[in-house]
mmCIF file of C-alpha atoms in Angstrom:
data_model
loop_
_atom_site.group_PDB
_atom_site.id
_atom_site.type_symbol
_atom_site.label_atom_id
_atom_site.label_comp_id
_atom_site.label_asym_id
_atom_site.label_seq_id
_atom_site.Cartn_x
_atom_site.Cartn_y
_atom_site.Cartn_z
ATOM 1 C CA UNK A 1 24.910 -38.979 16.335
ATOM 2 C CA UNK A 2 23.300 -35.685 16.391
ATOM 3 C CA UNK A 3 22.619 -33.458 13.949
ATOM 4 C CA UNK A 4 25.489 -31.087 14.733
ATOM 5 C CA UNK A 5 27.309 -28.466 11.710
ATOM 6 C CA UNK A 6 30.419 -30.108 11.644
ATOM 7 C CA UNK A 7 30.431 -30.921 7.950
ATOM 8 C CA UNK A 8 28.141 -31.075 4.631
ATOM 9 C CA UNK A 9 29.422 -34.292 5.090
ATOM 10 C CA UNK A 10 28.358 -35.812 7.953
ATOM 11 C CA UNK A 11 24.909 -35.288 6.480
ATOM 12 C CA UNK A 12 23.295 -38.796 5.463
ATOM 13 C CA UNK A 13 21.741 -39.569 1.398
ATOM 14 C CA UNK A 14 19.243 -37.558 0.100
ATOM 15 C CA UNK A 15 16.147 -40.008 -0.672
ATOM 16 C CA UNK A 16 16.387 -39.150 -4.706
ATOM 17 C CA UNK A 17 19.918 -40.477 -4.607
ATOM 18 C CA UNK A 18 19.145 -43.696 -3.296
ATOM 19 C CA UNK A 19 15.895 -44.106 -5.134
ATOM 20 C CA UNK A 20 18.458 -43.659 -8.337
ATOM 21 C CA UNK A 21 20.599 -45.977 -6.770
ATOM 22 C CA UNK A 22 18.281 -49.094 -6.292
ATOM 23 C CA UNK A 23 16.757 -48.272 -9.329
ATOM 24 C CA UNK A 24 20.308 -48.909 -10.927
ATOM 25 C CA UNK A 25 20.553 -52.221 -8.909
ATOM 26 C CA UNK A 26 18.447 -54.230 -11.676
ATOM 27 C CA UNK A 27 20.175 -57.113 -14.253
ATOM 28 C CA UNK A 28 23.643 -56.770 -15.313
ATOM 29 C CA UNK A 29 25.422 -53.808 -16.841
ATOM 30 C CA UNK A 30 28.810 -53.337 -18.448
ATOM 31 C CA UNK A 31 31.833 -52.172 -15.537
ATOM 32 C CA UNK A 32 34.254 -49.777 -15.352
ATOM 33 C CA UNK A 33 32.112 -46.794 -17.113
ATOM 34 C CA UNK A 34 31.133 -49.023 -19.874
ATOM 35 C CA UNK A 35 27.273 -48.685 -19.355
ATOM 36 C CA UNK A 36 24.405 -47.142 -20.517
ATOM 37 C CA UNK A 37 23.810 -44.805 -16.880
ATOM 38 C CA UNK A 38 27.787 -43.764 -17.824
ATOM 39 C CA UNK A 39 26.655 -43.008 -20.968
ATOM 40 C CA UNK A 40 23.484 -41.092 -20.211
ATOM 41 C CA UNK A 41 24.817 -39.087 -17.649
ATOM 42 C CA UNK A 42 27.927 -37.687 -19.721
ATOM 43 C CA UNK A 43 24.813 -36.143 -21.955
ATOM 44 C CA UNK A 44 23.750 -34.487 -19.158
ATOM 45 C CA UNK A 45 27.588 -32.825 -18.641
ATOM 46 C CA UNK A 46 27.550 -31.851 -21.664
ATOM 47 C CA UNK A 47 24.526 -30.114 -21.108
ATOM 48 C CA UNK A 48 25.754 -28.693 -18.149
ATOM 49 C CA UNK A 49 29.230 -27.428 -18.924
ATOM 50 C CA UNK A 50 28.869 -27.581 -22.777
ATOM 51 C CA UNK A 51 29.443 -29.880 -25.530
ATOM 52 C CA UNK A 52 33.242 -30.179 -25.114
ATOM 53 C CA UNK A 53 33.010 -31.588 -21.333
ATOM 54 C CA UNK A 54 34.466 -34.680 -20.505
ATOM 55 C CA UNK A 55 33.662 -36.320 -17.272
ATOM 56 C CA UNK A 56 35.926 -39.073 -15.384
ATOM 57 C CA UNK A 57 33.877 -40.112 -12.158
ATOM 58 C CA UNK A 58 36.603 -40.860 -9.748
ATOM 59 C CA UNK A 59 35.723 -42.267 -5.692
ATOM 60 C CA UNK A 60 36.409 -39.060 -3.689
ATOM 61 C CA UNK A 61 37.050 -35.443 -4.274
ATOM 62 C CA UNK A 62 40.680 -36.057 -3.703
ATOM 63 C CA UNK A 63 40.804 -38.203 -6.642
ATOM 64 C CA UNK A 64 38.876 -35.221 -8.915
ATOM 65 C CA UNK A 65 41.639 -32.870 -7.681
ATOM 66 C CA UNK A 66 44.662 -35.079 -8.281
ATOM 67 C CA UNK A 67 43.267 -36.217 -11.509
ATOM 68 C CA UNK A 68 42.747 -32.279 -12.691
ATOM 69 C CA UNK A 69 46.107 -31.473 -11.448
ATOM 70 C CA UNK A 70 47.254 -34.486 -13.168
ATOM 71 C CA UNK A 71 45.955 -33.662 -16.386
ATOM 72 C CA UNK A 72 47.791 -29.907 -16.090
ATOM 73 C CA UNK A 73 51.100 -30.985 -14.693
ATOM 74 C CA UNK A 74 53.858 -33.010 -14.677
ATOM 75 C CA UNK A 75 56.421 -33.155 -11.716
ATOM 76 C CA UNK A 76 58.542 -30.375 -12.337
ATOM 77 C CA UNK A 77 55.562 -28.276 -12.707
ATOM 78 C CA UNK A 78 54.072 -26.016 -9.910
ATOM 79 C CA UNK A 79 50.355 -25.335 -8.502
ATOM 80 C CA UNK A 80 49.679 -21.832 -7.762
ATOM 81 C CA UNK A 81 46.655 -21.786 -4.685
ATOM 82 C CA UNK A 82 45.434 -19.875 -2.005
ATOM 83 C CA UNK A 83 47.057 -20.822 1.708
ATOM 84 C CA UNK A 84 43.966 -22.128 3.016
ATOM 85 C CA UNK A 85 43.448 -24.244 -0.245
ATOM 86 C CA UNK A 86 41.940 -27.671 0.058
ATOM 87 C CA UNK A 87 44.747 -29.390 -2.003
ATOM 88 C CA UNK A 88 47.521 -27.628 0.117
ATOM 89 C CA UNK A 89 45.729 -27.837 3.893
ATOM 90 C CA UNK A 90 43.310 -31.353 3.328
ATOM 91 C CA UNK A 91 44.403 -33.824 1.314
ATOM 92 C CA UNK A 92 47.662 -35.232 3.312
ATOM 93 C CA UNK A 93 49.905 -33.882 0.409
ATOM 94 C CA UNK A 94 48.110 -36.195 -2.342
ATOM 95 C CA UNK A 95 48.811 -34.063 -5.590
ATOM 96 C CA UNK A 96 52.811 -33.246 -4.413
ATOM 97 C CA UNK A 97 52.591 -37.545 -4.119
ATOM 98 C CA UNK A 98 50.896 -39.114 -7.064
ATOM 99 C CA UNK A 99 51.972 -36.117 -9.387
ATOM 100 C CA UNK A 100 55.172 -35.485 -7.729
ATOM 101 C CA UNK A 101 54.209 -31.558 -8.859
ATOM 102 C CA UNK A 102 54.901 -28.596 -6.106
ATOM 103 C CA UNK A 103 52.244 -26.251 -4.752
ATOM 104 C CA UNK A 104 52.654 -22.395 -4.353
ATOM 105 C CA UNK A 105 50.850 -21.307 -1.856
ATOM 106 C CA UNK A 106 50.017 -17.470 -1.585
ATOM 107 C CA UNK A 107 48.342 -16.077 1.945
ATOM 108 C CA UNK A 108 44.783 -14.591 1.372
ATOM 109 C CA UNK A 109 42.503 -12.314 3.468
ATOM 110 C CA UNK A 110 39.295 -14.080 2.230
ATOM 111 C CA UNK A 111 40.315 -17.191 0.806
ATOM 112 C CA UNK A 112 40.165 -16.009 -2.948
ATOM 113 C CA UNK A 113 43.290 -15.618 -5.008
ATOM 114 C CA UNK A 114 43.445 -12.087 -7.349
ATOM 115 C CA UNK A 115 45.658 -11.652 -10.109
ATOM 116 C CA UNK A 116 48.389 -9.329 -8.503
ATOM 117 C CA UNK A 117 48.446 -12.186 -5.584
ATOM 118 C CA UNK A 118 48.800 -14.345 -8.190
ATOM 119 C CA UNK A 119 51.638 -12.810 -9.675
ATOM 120 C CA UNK A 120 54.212 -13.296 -6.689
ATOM 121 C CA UNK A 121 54.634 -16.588 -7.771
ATOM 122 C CA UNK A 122 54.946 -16.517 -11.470
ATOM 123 C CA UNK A 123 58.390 -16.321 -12.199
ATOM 124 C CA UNK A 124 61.519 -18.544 -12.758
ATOM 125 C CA UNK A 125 59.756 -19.250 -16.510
ATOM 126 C CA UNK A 126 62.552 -21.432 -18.791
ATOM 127 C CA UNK A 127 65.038 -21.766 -15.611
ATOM 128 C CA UNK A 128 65.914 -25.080 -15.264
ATOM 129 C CA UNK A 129 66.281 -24.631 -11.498
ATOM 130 C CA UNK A 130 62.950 -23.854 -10.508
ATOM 131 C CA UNK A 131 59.624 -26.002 -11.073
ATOM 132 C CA UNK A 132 57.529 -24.054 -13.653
ATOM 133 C CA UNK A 133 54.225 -22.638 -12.696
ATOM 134 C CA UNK A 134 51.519 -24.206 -15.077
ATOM 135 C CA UNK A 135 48.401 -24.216 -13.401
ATOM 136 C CA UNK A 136 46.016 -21.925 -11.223
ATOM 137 C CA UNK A 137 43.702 -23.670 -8.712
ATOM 138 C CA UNK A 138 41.020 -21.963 -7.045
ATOM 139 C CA UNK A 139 38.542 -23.379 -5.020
ATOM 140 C CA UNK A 140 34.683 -22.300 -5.369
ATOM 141 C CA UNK A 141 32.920 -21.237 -3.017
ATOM 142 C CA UNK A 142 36.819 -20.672 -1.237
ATOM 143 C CA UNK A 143 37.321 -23.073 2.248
ATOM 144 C CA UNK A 144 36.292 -19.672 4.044
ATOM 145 C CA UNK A 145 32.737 -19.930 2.279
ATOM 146 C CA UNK A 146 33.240 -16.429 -0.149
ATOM 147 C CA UNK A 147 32.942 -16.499 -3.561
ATOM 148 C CA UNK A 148 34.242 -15.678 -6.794
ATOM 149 C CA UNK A 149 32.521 -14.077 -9.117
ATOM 150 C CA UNK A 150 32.301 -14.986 -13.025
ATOM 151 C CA UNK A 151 34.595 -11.903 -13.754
ATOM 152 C CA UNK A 152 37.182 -12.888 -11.017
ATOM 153 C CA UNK A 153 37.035 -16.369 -12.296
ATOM 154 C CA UNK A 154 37.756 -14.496 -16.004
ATOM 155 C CA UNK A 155 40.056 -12.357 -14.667
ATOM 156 C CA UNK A 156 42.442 -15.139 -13.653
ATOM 157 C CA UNK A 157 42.107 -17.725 -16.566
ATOM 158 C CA UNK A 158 42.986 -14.876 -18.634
ATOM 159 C CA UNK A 159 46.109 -14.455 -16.303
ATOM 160 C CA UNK A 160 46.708 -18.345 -16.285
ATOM 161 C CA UNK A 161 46.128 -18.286 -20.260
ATOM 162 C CA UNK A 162 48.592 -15.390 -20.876
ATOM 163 C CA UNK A 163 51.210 -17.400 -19.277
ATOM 164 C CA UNK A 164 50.633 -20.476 -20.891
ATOM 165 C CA UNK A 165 49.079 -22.035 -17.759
ATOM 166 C CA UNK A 166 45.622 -23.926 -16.879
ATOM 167 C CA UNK A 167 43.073 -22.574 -14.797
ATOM 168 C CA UNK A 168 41.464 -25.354 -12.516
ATOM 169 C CA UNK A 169 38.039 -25.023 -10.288
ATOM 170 C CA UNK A 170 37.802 -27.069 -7.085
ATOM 171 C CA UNK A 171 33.788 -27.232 -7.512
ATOM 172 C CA UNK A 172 33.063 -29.784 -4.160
ATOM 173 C CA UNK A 173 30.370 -27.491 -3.301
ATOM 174 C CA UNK A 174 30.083 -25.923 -7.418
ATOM 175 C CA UNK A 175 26.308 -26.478 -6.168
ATOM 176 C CA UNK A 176 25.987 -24.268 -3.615
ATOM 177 C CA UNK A 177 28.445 -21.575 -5.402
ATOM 178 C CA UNK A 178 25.847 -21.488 -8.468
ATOM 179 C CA UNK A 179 22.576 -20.675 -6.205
ATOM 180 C CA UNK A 180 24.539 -18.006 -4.688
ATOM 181 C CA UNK A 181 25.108 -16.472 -8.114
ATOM 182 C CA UNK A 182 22.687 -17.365 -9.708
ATOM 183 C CA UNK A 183 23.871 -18.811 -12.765
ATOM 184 C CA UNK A 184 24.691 -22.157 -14.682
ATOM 185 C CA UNK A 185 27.834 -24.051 -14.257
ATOM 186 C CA UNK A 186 29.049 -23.130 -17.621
ATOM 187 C CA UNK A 187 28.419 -19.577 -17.290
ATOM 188 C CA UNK A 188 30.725 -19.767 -13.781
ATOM 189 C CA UNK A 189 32.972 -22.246 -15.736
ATOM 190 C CA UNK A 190 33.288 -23.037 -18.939
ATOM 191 C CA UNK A 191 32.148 -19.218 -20.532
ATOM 192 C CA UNK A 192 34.582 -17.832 -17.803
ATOM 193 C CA UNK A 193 37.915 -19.880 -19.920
ATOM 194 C CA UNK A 194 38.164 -22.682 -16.841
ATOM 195 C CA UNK A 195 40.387 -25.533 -18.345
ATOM 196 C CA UNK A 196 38.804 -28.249 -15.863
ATOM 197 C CA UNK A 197 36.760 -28.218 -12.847
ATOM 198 C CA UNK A 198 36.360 -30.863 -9.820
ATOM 199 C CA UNK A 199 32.765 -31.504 -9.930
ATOM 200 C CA UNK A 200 31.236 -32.579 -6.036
ATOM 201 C CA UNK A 201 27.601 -34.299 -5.051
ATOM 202 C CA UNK A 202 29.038 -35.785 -1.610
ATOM 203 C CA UNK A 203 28.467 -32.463 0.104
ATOM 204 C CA UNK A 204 25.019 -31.538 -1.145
ATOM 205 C CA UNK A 205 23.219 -35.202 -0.359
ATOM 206 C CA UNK A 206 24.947 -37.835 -2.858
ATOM 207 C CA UNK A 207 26.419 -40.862 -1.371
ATOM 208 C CA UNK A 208 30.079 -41.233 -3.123
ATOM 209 C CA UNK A 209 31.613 -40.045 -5.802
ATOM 210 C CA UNK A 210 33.161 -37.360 -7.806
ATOM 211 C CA UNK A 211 33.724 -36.145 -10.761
ATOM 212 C CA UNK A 212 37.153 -34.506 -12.744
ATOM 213 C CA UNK A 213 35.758 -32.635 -15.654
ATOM 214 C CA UNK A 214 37.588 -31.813 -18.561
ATOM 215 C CA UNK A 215 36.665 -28.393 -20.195
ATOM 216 C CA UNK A 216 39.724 -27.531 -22.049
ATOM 217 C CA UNK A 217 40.563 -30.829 -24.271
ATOM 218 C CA UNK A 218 43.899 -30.277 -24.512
ATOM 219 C CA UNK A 219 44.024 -31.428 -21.551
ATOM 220 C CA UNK A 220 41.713 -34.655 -22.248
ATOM 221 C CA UNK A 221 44.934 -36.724 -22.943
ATOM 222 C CA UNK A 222 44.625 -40.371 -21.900
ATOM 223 C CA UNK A 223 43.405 -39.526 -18.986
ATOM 224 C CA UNK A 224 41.526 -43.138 -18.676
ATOM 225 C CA UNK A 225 45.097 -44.660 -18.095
ATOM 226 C CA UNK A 226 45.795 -42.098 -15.433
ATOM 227 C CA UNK A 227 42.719 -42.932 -13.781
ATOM 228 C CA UNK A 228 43.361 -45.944 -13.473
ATOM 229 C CA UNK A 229 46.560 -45.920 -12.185
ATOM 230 C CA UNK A 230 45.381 -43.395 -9.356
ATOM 231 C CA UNK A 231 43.604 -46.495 -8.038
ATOM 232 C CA UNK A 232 40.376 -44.152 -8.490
ATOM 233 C CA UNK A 233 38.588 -46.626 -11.119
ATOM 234 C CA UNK A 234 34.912 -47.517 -10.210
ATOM 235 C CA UNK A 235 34.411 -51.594 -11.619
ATOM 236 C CA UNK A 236 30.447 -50.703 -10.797
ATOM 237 C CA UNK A 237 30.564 -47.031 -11.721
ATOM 238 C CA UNK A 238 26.744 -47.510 -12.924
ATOM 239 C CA UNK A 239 25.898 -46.732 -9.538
ATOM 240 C CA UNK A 240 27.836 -43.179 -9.040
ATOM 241 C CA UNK A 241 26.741 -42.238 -12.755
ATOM 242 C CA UNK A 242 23.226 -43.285 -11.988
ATOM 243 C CA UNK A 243 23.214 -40.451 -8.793
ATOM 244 C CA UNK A 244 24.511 -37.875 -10.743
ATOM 245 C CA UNK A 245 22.093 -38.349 -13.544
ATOM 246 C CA UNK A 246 19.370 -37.963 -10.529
ATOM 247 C CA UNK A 247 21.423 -35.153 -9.369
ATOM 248 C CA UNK A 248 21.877 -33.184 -12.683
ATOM 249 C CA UNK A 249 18.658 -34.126 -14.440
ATOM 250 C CA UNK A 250 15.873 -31.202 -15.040
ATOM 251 C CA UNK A 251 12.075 -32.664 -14.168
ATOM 252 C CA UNK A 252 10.479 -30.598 -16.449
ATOM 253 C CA UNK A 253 9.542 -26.918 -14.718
ATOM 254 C CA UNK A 254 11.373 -28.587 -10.954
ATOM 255 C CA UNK A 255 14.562 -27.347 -10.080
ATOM 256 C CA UNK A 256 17.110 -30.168 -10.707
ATOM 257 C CA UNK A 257 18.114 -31.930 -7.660
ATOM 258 C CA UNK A 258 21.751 -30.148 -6.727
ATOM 259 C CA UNK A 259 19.647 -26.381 -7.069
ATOM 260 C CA UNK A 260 17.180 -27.849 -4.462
ATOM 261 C CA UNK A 261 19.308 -28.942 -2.211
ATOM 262 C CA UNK A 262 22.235 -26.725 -2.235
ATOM 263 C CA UNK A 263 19.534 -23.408 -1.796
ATOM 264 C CA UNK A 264 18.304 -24.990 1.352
ATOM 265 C CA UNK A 265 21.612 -25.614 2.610
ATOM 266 C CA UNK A 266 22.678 -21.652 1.891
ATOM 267 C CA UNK A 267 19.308 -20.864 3.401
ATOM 268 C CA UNK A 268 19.847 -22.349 6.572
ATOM 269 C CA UNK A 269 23.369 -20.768 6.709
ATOM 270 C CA UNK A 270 21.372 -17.419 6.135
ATOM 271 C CA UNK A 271 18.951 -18.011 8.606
ATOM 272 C CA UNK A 272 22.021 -18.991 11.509
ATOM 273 C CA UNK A 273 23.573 -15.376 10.288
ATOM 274 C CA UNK A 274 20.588 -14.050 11.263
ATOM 275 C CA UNK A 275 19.997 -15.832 14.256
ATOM 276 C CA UNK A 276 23.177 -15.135 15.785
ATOM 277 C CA UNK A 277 23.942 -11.493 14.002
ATOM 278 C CA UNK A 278 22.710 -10.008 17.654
ATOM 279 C CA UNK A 279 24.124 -12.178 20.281
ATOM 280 C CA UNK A 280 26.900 -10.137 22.147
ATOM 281 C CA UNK A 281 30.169 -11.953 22.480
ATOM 282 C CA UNK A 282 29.828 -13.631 19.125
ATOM 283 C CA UNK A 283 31.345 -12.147 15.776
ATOM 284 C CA UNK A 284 31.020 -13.575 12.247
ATOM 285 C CA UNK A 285 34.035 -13.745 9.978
ATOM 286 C CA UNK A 286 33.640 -13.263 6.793
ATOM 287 C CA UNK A 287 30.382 -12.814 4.472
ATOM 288 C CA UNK A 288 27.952 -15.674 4.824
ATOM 289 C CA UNK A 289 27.239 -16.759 1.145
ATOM 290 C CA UNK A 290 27.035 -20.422 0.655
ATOM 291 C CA UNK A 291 26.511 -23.134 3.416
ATOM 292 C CA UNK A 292 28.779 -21.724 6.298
ATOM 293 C CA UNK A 293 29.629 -19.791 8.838
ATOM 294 C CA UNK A 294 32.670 -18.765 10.265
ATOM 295 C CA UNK A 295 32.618 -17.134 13.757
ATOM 296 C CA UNK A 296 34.598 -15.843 16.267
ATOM 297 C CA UNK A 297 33.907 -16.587 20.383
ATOM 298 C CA UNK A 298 35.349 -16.915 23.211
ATOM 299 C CA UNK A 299 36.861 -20.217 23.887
ATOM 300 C CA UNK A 300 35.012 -21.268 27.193
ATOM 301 C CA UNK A 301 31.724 -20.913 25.214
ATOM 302 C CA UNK A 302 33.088 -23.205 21.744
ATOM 303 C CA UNK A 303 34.241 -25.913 23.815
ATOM 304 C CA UNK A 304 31.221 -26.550 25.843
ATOM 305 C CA UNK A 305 29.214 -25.854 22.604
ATOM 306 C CA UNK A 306 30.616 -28.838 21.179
ATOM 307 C CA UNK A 307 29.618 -31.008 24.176
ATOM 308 C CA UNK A 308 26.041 -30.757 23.002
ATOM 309 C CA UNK A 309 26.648 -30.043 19.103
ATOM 310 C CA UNK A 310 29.453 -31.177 16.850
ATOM 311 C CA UNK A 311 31.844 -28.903 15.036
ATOM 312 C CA UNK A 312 35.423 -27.891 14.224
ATOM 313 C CA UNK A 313 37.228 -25.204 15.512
ATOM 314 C CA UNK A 314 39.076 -23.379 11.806
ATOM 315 C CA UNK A 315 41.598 -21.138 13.770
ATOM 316 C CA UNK A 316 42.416 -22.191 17.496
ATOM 317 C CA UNK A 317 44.709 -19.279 17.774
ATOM 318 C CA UNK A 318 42.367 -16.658 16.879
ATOM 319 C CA UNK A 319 39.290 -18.866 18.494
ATOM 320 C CA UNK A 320 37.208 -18.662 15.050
ATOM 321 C CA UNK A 321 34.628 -21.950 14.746
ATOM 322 C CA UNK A 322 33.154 -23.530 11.546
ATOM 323 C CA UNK A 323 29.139 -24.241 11.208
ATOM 324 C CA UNK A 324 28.417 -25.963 7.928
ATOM 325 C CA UNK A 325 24.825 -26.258 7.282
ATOM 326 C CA UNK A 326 23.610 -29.320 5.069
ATOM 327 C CA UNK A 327 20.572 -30.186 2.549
ATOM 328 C CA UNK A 328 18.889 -32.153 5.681
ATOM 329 C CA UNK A 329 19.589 -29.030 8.097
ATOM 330 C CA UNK A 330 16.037 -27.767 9.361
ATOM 331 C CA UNK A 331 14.828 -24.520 10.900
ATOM 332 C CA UNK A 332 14.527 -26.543 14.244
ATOM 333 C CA UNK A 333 18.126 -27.439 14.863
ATOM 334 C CA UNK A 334 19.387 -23.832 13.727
ATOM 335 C CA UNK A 335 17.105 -22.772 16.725
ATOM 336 C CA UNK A 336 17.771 -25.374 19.317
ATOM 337 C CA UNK A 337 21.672 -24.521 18.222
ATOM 338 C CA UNK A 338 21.419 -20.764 18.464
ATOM 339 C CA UNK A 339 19.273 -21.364 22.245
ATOM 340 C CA UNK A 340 22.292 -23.822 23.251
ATOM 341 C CA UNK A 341 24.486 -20.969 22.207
ATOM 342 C CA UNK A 342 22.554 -18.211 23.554
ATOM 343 C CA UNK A 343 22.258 -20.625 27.421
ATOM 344 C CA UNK A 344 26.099 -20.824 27.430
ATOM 345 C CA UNK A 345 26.761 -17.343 27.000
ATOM 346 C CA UNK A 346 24.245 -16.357 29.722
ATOM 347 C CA UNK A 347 25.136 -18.915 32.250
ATOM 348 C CA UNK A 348 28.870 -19.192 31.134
ATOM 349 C CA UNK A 349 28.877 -22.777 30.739
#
């Protein structure tokens, strides 16, 4: 297949993630998070997202979100998201399934939930009729690739807090999110009052594997049992703790492995911006400020696009395309893209 900018995804293993894999492939070692990788790499969370973090590795990032929604709710509670919301548009209606919990969806220009939009939804408190909000989940960076900042973040676990609620953080690209800003996970997390957080490698070079953090350990209740019967227990979870310690581990002065490789990926996104910023007939959604970009072009010119490059059109009706740039994405295909782009334009085909 060719390297197209349909998805972070579709990207194949960075090389440090399998060297940490084979590495891990030596002797026996104790299954089902039993072993000493396990046990070394929840120091590093810890490190990461402070001393009260509590990681459960889980296979997918469907499993992190279910499993933090999970830990929040019970099945006459209620989800309050953005529209465009991973959990509401992605995952096949997973957490209304295995929680049996409803979501309350609230339209958003940008993909980011505010307090006030917030608010629409929180009502019906103590009536018996309706299900009762108890959580917040916001995704970061958003599915439309803006971001919240450590304020905003504040700003609504302060809301969710107030209301006795939980604030959760769909972090599948927390990577990327942090370069942009510039700061640690726990200073976009933890420091910010986030009650749990859906930690993500897949997208920024690991091979498989999430992880559902706990932050808040109220809510670090048994959640072993609930993992388990979310058919999302690893037997040989030696090998996804033994990536993330790759992934998460500082190399003395180096940038650890998820800075490296999420900055390229927002770099290349920055360099497409620019690339394309000028061509007539092409207009970019929304600020570029992690690994994608959302334009807008005429149809004629997508579709034959996509005969030489893979990618997803985001909103057929209003003929708005998604390029996701990856760790492995190189200055070469951004130009040879951009060119293919440019061609069709010019020749209208």
């Amino acid at each position: 297949m060719r390297r197209g900018f349909g998805s972070d995804n579709h990207s194949g293993i960075c090389v440090e993630a399998l060297q940490a894999i084979a590495d891990a492939n030596v002797d026996h070692a104790l299954a089902y998070g039993d072993d000493e990788y396990c046990q070394s790499v929840t120091t590093l969370f810890k490190e990461e997202f402070g001393q009260q973090a509590e990681p459960y590795f889980v296979f997918n990032g469907t499993g992190a979100n279910v499993l933090c929604i999970d830990a929040m709710c019970r099945s006459h509670h209620a989800v309050v998201c953005a529209e465009t919301a991973h959990i509401n548009v992605d995952e096949c209606g997973a957490p209304q399934r295995i929680v049996g919990c409803r979501l309350l969806t609230v339209p958003t220009p940008d993909g980011k939930l505010t307090p006030d939009l917030v608010k629409t939804q929180l009502h019906g408190f103590g009536f018996e009729h309706h299900s009762q909000p108890r959580a917040i989940s916001i995704t970061q960076p958003t599915e439309l690739g803006t971001l919240y900042t450590c304020d905003e973040i504040r700003q609504l676990a302060e809301l969710a807090h107030s209301k006795g609620m939980f604030l959760h953080v769909d972090g599948a690209r927390l990577a990327n999110a942090a370069v942009a800003l510039n700061c640690t996970f726990k200073e976009m997390t933890t420091d910010c009052g986030v009650d749990c957080v859906s930690f993500g490698g897949t997208k920024n070079g690991l091979m498989m594997g999430e992880s559902a953090v706990m932050l808040n350990p109220v809510l670090d209740q048994e959640l072993k049992y609930r993992r388990k019967q979310m058919s999302q227990l690893c037997s040989k979870m030696r090998f996804m703790a033994a990536q993330f310690e790759a992934y998460l581990r500082h190399d003395g002065a180096e940038k650890p492995l998820w800075y490296r490789n999420a900055s390229h990926s927002n770099a290349m996104a920055r360099l497409l911006e620019n690339e394309i910023r000028d061509v007539e007939g092409v207009k970019i959604m929304y600020k570029v400020q992690v690994n994608s970009v959302f334009a807008q072009l005429p149809r004629t010119v997508w579709t034959a696009l996509q005969q030489e490059y893979f990618f997803y059109d985001w909103d057929e009706a209003a003929d708005v395309v998604r390029w996701m740039c990856s760790f492995d994405t190189t200055e070469e295909d951004i130009h040879a893209f951009v060119s293919a782009l440019r061609r069709i334009l010019k020749n209208g085909k």
